[in-house]
């Protein structure tokens, strides 16, 4: 005959561990390791457990940026829901917050990137390598193109080399409408863009050095 009371007492006090406790212990062990040695889903398990966030959140963001596949076991969890739970960390770490906000914007815009010139969806490539393959295929029929990562959708588009003026969004300066300004990496690039705009829109723009970052802006003067 089964001795219910005795058995229950014994197993709970000595050996029983619930799944949550086992999961917690596993996350604690993982958090002691170097994140670059872990599988991507393990890095997110450590973040999910709220451990070593100063080390593991930047690594988690880097994993999303790299576009690598992350195999979540729990269907209700993904990289974004796990990071969204750490608002307190992000409010204290503005540079990581900025990185993460950009990834969320890209996720929202992916596949909806419209060319201002044609009004149609731009052809997108998910990685620089894919975009560079396309560059090689098209060189003969379309002339030299350059693969550029898009600030709006995070994917890669091709642009004719003659129009390519390397730039990014300035983290400080805004135009008259409050939109962030484009920061050109070189004076030559900014001048080339000013010429394209003058030819296509008849607008005369002046260039000036950004007072905050290393690069150049265009202004109506
Ligand atoms: Zn785009
Ligand atoms: Zn600026």
PDB file of C-alpha atoms and ligand atoms in Angstrom:
ATOM      1  CA  UNK A   1       0.000   0.000   0.000  1.00  0.00           C
ATOM      2  CA  UNK A   2       1.240   3.446  -0.944  1.00  0.00           C
ATOM      3  CA  UNK A   3       2.175   5.607   2.017  1.00  0.00           C
ATOM      4  CA  UNK A   4       1.094   8.958   0.662  1.00  0.00           C
ATOM      5  CA  UNK A   5       2.084  11.291   3.487  1.00  0.00           C
ATOM      6  CA  UNK A   6       5.563   9.964   4.031  1.00  0.00           C
ATOM      7  CA  UNK A   7       6.450   9.900   0.383  1.00  0.00           C
ATOM      8  CA  UNK A   8       5.281  13.444  -0.359  1.00  0.00           C
ATOM      9  CA  UNK A   9       7.174  14.848   2.584  1.00  0.00           C
ATOM     10  CA  UNK A  10      10.380  13.180   1.620  1.00  0.00           C
ATOM     11  CA  UNK A  11      10.475  14.111  -2.064  1.00  0.00           C
ATOM     12  CA  UNK A  12       9.554  17.766  -1.563  1.00  0.00           C
ATOM     13  CA  UNK A  13      12.039  18.472   1.196  1.00  0.00           C
ATOM     14  CA  UNK A  14      15.021  16.663  -0.287  1.00  0.00           C
ATOM     15  CA  UNK A  15      15.006  16.224  -4.038  1.00  0.00           C
ATOM     16  CA  UNK A  16      12.147  18.001  -5.779  1.00  0.00           C
ATOM     17  CA  UNK A  17      13.003  20.868  -8.081  1.00  0.00           C
ATOM     18  CA  UNK A  18      10.403  22.550 -10.239  1.00  0.00           C
ATOM     19  CA  UNK A  19      11.094  23.356 -13.892  1.00  0.00           C
ATOM     20  CA  UNK A  20      11.368  27.067 -13.082  1.00  0.00           C
ATOM     21  CA  UNK A  21      14.085  26.387 -10.527  1.00  0.00           C
ATOM     22  CA  UNK A  22      16.016  24.140 -12.904  1.00  0.00           C
ATOM     23  CA  UNK A  23      15.738  26.770 -15.639  1.00  0.00           C
ATOM     24  CA  UNK A  24      16.943  29.435 -13.191  1.00  0.00           C
ATOM     25  CA  UNK A  25      19.995  27.392 -12.149  1.00  0.00           C
ATOM     26  CA  UNK A  26      20.863  26.773 -15.782  1.00  0.00           C
ATOM     27  CA  UNK A  27      20.668  30.524 -16.523  1.00  0.00           C
ATOM     28  CA  UNK A  28      22.916  31.282 -13.521  1.00  0.00           C
ATOM     29  CA  UNK A  29      25.527  28.829 -14.818  1.00  0.00           C
ATOM     30  CA  UNK A  30      25.330  30.302 -18.345  1.00  0.00           C
ATOM     31  CA  UNK A  31      25.653  33.856 -17.008  1.00  0.00           C
ATOM     32  CA  UNK A  32      29.112  33.028 -15.646  1.00  0.00           C
ATOM     33  CA  UNK A  33      30.400  32.183 -19.106  1.00  0.00           C
ATOM     34  CA  UNK A  34      31.579  34.515 -21.813  1.00  0.00           C
ATOM     35  CA  UNK A  35      28.512  35.370 -23.985  1.00  0.00           C
ATOM     36  CA  UNK A  36      30.455  34.938 -27.236  1.00  0.00           C
ATOM     37  CA  UNK A  37      30.933  31.237 -26.348  1.00  0.00           C
ATOM     38  CA  UNK A  38      27.195  30.586 -25.888  1.00  0.00           C
ATOM     39  CA  UNK A  39      24.488  29.663 -28.370  1.00  0.00           C
ATOM     40  CA  UNK A  40      22.307  32.700 -29.291  1.00  0.00           C
ATOM     41  CA  UNK A  41      19.237  31.258 -27.502  1.00  0.00           C
ATOM     42  CA  UNK A  42      21.337  30.778 -24.327  1.00  0.00           C
ATOM     43  CA  UNK A  43      22.334  34.457 -24.382  1.00  0.00           C
ATOM     44  CA  UNK A  44      18.622  35.352 -24.483  1.00  0.00           C
ATOM     45  CA  UNK A  45      17.874  32.877 -21.646  1.00  0.00           C
ATOM     46  CA  UNK A  46      20.355  34.750 -19.443  1.00  0.00           C
ATOM     47  CA  UNK A  47      18.746  38.097 -20.380  1.00  0.00           C
ATOM     48  CA  UNK A  48      15.300  36.595 -19.766  1.00  0.00           C
ATOM     49  CA  UNK A  49      16.437  35.604 -16.255  1.00  0.00           C
ATOM     50  CA  UNK A  50      17.598  39.201 -15.663  1.00  0.00           C
ATOM     51  CA  UNK A  51      21.231  38.193 -14.992  1.00  0.00           C
ATOM     52  CA  UNK A  52      24.431  40.127 -15.880  1.00  0.00           C
ATOM     53  CA  UNK A  53      22.433  42.531 -18.052  1.00  0.00           C
ATOM     54  CA  UNK A  54      25.353  44.944 -18.571  1.00  0.00           C
ATOM     55  CA  UNK A  55      27.196  42.182 -20.424  1.00  0.00           C
ATOM     56  CA  UNK A  56      24.388  40.143 -21.933  1.00  0.00           C
ATOM     57  CA  UNK A  57      22.018  42.801 -23.304  1.00  0.00           C
ATOM     58  CA  UNK A  58      24.661  44.366 -25.614  1.00  0.00           C
ATOM     59  CA  UNK A  59      25.487  40.847 -26.830  1.00  0.00           C
ATOM     60  CA  UNK A  60      21.781  40.078 -27.398  1.00  0.00           C
ATOM     61  CA  UNK A  61      21.442  43.276 -29.452  1.00  0.00           C
ATOM     62  CA  UNK A  62      24.548  42.351 -31.452  1.00  0.00           C
ATOM     63  CA  UNK A  63      22.960  38.977 -32.248  1.00  0.00           C
ATOM     64  CA  UNK A  64      19.816  40.639 -33.622  1.00  0.00           C
ATOM     65  CA  UNK A  65      21.967  43.067 -35.626  1.00  0.00           C
ATOM     66  CA  UNK A  66      23.947  40.186 -37.116  1.00  0.00           C
ATOM     67  CA  UNK A  67      20.697  38.677 -38.433  1.00  0.00           C
ATOM     68  CA  UNK A  68      21.564  35.203 -37.116  1.00  0.00           C
ATOM     69  CA  UNK A  69      18.780  32.669 -36.576  1.00  0.00           C
ATOM     70  CA  UNK A  70      17.722  32.280 -32.936  1.00  0.00           C
ATOM     71  CA  UNK A  71      15.866  29.084 -32.051  1.00  0.00           C
ATOM     72  CA  UNK A  72      13.443  29.895 -29.196  1.00  0.00           C
ATOM     73  CA  UNK A  73      11.827  26.851 -27.608  1.00  0.00           C
ATOM     74  CA  UNK A  74       9.002  28.830 -26.008  1.00  0.00           C
ATOM     75  CA  UNK A  75       6.652  29.944 -28.824  1.00  0.00           C
ATOM     76  CA  UNK A  76       5.555  32.965 -26.778  1.00  0.00           C
ATOM     77  CA  UNK A  77       9.060  34.351 -26.574  1.00  0.00           C
ATOM     78  CA  UNK A  78      11.213  36.085 -29.116  1.00  0.00           C
ATOM     79  CA  UNK A  79      14.262  38.350 -29.019  1.00  0.00           C
ATOM     80  CA  UNK A  80      12.128  41.494 -28.847  1.00  0.00           C
ATOM     81  CA  UNK A  81       9.711  40.363 -26.134  1.00  0.00           C
ATOM     82  CA  UNK A  82      12.662  39.339 -23.935  1.00  0.00           C
ATOM     83  CA  UNK A  83      14.445  42.684 -24.392  1.00  0.00           C
ATOM     84  CA  UNK A  84      11.215  44.692 -24.041  1.00  0.00           C
ATOM     85  CA  UNK A  85      10.940  43.354 -20.468  1.00  0.00           C
ATOM     86  CA  UNK A  86      14.068  45.324 -19.471  1.00  0.00           C
ATOM     87  CA  UNK A  87      12.860  48.909 -19.722  1.00  0.00           C
ATOM     88  CA  UNK A  88      14.756  49.784 -16.509  1.00  0.00           C
ATOM     89  CA  UNK A  89      18.072  48.718 -18.052  1.00  0.00           C
ATOM     90  CA  UNK A  90      17.400  50.723 -21.226  1.00  0.00           C
ATOM     91  CA  UNK A  91      16.454  53.875 -19.326  1.00  0.00           C
ATOM     92  CA  UNK A  92      19.889  53.752 -17.651  1.00  0.00           C
ATOM     93  CA  UNK A  93      21.804  52.840 -20.832  1.00  0.00           C
ATOM     94  CA  UNK A  94      20.804  55.349 -23.524  1.00  0.00           C
ATOM     95  CA  UNK A  95      23.345  54.206 -26.130  1.00  0.00           C
ATOM     96  CA  UNK A  96      22.062  50.598 -26.001  1.00  0.00           C
ATOM     97  CA  UNK A  97      18.512  51.927 -26.049  1.00  0.00           C
ATOM     98  CA  UNK A  98      19.265  53.819 -29.260  1.00  0.00           C
ATOM     99  CA  UNK A  99      20.727  50.681 -30.859  1.00  0.00           C
ATOM    100  CA  UNK A 100      17.673  48.657 -29.861  1.00  0.00           C
ATOM    101  CA  UNK A 101      15.136  51.293 -30.947  1.00  0.00           C
ATOM    102  CA  UNK A 102      16.738  51.280 -34.391  1.00  0.00           C
ATOM    103  CA  UNK A 103      16.311  47.503 -34.642  1.00  0.00           C
ATOM    104  CA  UNK A 104      12.637  47.816 -33.698  1.00  0.00           C
ATOM    105  CA  UNK A 105      12.143  50.510 -36.337  1.00  0.00           C
ATOM    106  CA  UNK A 106      13.829  48.271 -38.925  1.00  0.00           C
ATOM    107  CA  UNK A 107      11.611  45.340 -37.987  1.00  0.00           C
ATOM    108  CA  UNK A 108       8.537  47.537 -38.505  1.00  0.00           C
ATOM    109  CA  UNK A 109       9.756  48.929 -41.836  1.00  0.00           C
ATOM    110  CA  UNK A 110      11.161  45.744 -43.350  1.00  0.00           C
ATOM    111  CA  UNK A 111       9.571  45.061 -46.705  1.00  0.00           C
ATOM    112  CA  UNK A 112       7.865  48.490 -46.760  1.00  0.00           C
ATOM    113  CA  UNK A 113      10.731  50.561 -48.047  1.00  0.00           C
ATOM    114  CA  UNK A 114       9.447  52.807 -50.825  1.00  0.00           C
ATOM    115  CA  UNK A 115      11.740  54.556 -53.265  1.00  0.00           C
ATOM    116  CA  UNK A 116      11.056  58.323 -53.126  1.00  0.00           C
ATOM    117  CA  UNK A 117      11.967  58.429 -56.818  1.00  0.00           C
ATOM    118  CA  UNK A 118       9.634  55.779 -58.240  1.00  0.00           C
ATOM    119  CA  UNK A 119       7.059  55.486 -55.431  1.00  0.00           C
ATOM    120  CA  UNK A 120       7.459  51.715 -55.558  1.00  0.00           C
ATOM    121  CA  UNK A 121       8.907  49.207 -53.076  1.00  0.00           C
ATOM    122  CA  UNK A 122      12.676  49.088 -53.289  1.00  0.00           C
ATOM    123  CA  UNK A 123      14.363  45.789 -54.044  1.00  0.00           C
ATOM    124  CA  UNK A 124      15.866  44.650 -50.726  1.00  0.00           C
ATOM    125  CA  UNK A 125      18.579  42.172 -49.797  1.00  0.00           C
ATOM    126  CA  UNK A 126      18.714  40.702 -46.308  1.00  0.00           C
ATOM    127  CA  UNK A 127      22.513  40.782 -46.041  1.00  0.00           C
ATOM    128  CA  UNK A 128      25.512  42.579 -47.471  1.00  0.00           C
ATOM    129  CA  UNK A 129      26.707  39.311 -49.040  1.00  0.00           C
ATOM    130  CA  UNK A 130      23.404  38.817 -50.949  1.00  0.00           C
ATOM    131  CA  UNK A 131      23.485  42.445 -52.088  1.00  0.00           C
ATOM    132  CA  UNK A 132      27.067  42.101 -53.306  1.00  0.00           C
ATOM    133  CA  UNK A 133      26.115  38.981 -55.304  1.00  0.00           C
ATOM    134  CA  UNK A 134      23.433  41.057 -57.007  1.00  0.00           C
ATOM    135  CA  UNK A 135      25.971  43.832 -57.673  1.00  0.00           C
ATOM    136  CA  UNK A 136      28.156  41.313 -59.538  1.00  0.00           C
ATOM    137  CA  UNK A 137      25.220  39.930 -61.559  1.00  0.00           C
ATOM    138  CA  UNK A 138      23.978  43.354 -62.611  1.00  0.00           C
ATOM    139  CA  UNK A 139      27.287  45.040 -63.416  1.00  0.00           C
ATOM    140  CA  UNK A 140      27.041  44.242 -67.138  1.00  0.00           C
ATOM    141  CA  UNK A 141      23.479  45.349 -67.774  1.00  0.00           C
ATOM    142  CA  UNK A 142      22.995  48.178 -65.251  1.00  0.00           C
ATOM    143  CA  UNK A 143      26.461  49.651 -64.763  1.00  0.00           C
ATOM    144  CA  UNK A 144      28.388  49.766 -61.517  1.00  0.00           C
ATOM    145  CA  UNK A 145      26.156  49.618 -58.428  1.00  0.00           C
ATOM    146  CA  UNK A 146      26.971  49.850 -54.728  1.00  0.00           C
ATOM    147  CA  UNK A 147      25.303  47.903 -51.884  1.00  0.00           C
ATOM    148  CA  UNK A 148      24.165  50.256 -49.117  1.00  0.00           C
ATOM    149  CA  UNK A 149      22.487  49.361 -45.825  1.00  0.00           C
ATOM    150  CA  UNK A 150      19.289  51.381 -45.456  1.00  0.00           C
ATOM    151  CA  UNK A 151      18.692  53.542 -42.354  1.00  0.00           C
ATOM    152  CA  UNK A 152      14.941  53.130 -42.733  1.00  0.00           C
ATOM    153  CA  UNK A 153      14.531  49.338 -43.086  1.00  0.00           C
ATOM    154  CA  UNK A 154      17.960  47.919 -42.159  1.00  0.00           C
ATOM    155  CA  UNK A 155      18.117  45.819 -45.332  1.00  0.00           C
ATOM    156  CA  UNK A 156      20.468  46.376 -48.235  1.00  0.00           C
ATOM    157  CA  UNK A 157      19.582  48.186 -51.468  1.00  0.00           C
ATOM    158  CA  UNK A 158      21.601  48.822 -54.599  1.00  0.00           C
ATOM    159  CA  UNK A 159      22.339  52.321 -55.736  1.00  0.00           C
ATOM    160  CA  UNK A 160      24.300  53.444 -58.813  1.00  0.00           C
ATOM    161  CA  UNK A 161      27.928  54.158 -57.873  1.00  0.00           C
ATOM    162  CA  UNK A 162      27.580  57.621 -59.427  1.00  0.00           C
ATOM    163  CA  UNK A 163      24.862  58.503 -56.886  1.00  0.00           C
ATOM    164  CA  UNK A 164      26.498  56.879 -53.888  1.00  0.00           C
ATOM    165  CA  UNK A 165      27.286  59.390 -51.147  1.00  0.00           C
ATOM    166  CA  UNK A 166      28.058  57.499 -47.908  1.00  0.00           C
ATOM    167  CA  UNK A 167      26.044  58.889 -45.019  1.00  0.00           C
ATOM    168  CA  UNK A 168      24.106  58.010 -41.903  1.00  0.00           C
ATOM    169  CA  UNK A 169      21.477  59.670 -39.734  1.00  0.00           C
ATOM    170  CA  UNK A 170      23.057  62.308 -37.453  1.00  0.00           C
ATOM    171  CA  UNK A 171      22.403  61.557 -33.796  1.00  0.00           C
ATOM    172  CA  UNK A 172      22.152  65.263 -32.927  1.00  0.00           C
ATOM    173  CA  UNK A 173      21.103  67.577 -35.753  1.00  0.00           C
ATOM    174  CA  UNK A 174      17.575  68.080 -37.064  1.00  0.00           C
ATOM    175  CA  UNK A 175      16.121  70.096 -39.944  1.00  0.00           C
ATOM    176  CA  UNK A 176      13.411  72.763 -39.743  1.00  0.00           C
ATOM    177  CA  UNK A 177      10.689  70.077 -39.525  1.00  0.00           C
ATOM    178  CA  UNK A 178      12.397  68.297 -36.630  1.00  0.00           C
ATOM    179  CA  UNK A 179      13.601  65.330 -38.740  1.00  0.00           C
ATOM    180  CA  UNK A 180      17.118  63.996 -38.159  1.00  0.00           C
ATOM    181  CA  UNK A 181      19.618  65.239 -40.719  1.00  0.00           C
ATOM    182  CA  UNK A 182      21.737  63.076 -43.020  1.00  0.00           C
ATOM    183  CA  UNK A 183      25.417  63.119 -41.997  1.00  0.00           C
ATOM    184  CA  UNK A 184      27.821  62.702 -44.948  1.00  0.00           C
ATOM    185  CA  UNK A 185      31.098  61.015 -44.078  1.00  0.00           C
ATOM    186  CA  UNK A 186      33.184  63.132 -46.428  1.00  0.00           C
ATOM    187  CA  UNK A 187      33.126  66.661 -47.810  1.00  0.00           C
ATOM    188  CA  UNK A 188      33.283  65.177 -51.350  1.00  0.00           C
ATOM    189  CA  UNK A 189      30.237  62.975 -50.662  1.00  0.00           C
ATOM    190  CA  UNK A 190      28.240  65.946 -49.344  1.00  0.00           C
ATOM    191  CA  UNK A 191      29.217  68.009 -52.412  1.00  0.00           C
ATOM    192  CA  UNK A 192      28.238  65.180 -54.771  1.00  0.00           C
ATOM    193  CA  UNK A 193      24.820  64.927 -53.052  1.00  0.00           C
ATOM    194  CA  UNK A 194      24.362  68.719 -53.257  1.00  0.00           C
ATOM    195  CA  UNK A 195      25.029  68.562 -57.019  1.00  0.00           C
ATOM    196  CA  UNK A 196      22.539  65.701 -57.517  1.00  0.00           C
ATOM    197  CA  UNK A 197      19.878  67.679 -55.601  1.00  0.00           C
ATOM    198  CA  UNK A 198      20.661  70.858 -57.577  1.00  0.00           C
ATOM    199  CA  UNK A 199      20.298  68.969 -60.892  1.00  0.00           C
ATOM    200  CA  UNK A 200      17.157  67.057 -59.942  1.00  0.00           C
ATOM    201  CA  UNK A 201      15.266  69.552 -57.788  1.00  0.00           C
ATOM    202  CA  UNK A 202      16.859  72.889 -58.624  1.00  0.00           C
ATOM    203  CA  UNK A 203      17.656  73.459 -54.942  1.00  0.00           C
ATOM    204  CA  UNK A 204      20.880  75.175 -54.004  1.00  0.00           C
ATOM    205  CA  UNK A 205      22.324  73.764 -50.772  1.00  0.00           C
ATOM    206  CA  UNK A 206      25.300  74.829 -48.680  1.00  0.00           C
ATOM    207  CA  UNK A 207      27.457  72.411 -46.751  1.00  0.00           C
ATOM    208  CA  UNK A 208      28.792  72.776 -43.237  1.00  0.00           C
ATOM    209  CA  UNK A 209      30.640  70.606 -40.764  1.00  0.00           C
ATOM    210  CA  UNK A 210      28.490  68.894 -38.116  1.00  0.00           C
ATOM    211  CA  UNK A 211      29.266  70.461 -34.717  1.00  0.00           C
ATOM    212  CA  UNK A 212      28.739  67.126 -32.912  1.00  0.00           C
ATOM    213  CA  UNK A 213      29.817  64.225 -35.112  1.00  0.00           C
ATOM    214  CA  UNK A 214      32.533  63.652 -37.676  1.00  0.00           C
ATOM    215  CA  UNK A 215      30.934  64.572 -41.004  1.00  0.00           C
ATOM    216  CA  UNK A 216      29.069  67.137 -43.087  1.00  0.00           C
ATOM    217  CA  UNK A 217      25.505  68.404 -43.453  1.00  0.00           C
ATOM    218  CA  UNK A 218      23.600  70.165 -46.209  1.00  0.00           C
ATOM    219  CA  UNK A 219      21.371  73.146 -45.529  1.00  0.00           C
ATOM    220  CA  UNK A 220      19.239  75.552 -47.535  1.00  0.00           C
ATOM    221  CA  UNK A 221      21.487  78.304 -46.086  1.00  0.00           C
TER     222      UNK A 221
HETATM  223 ZN1  LIG B   1      15.226  50.467 -47.087  1.00  0.00          ZN
HETATM  224 ZN1  LIG B   2      24.982  66.726 -37.058  1.00  0.00          ZN
END
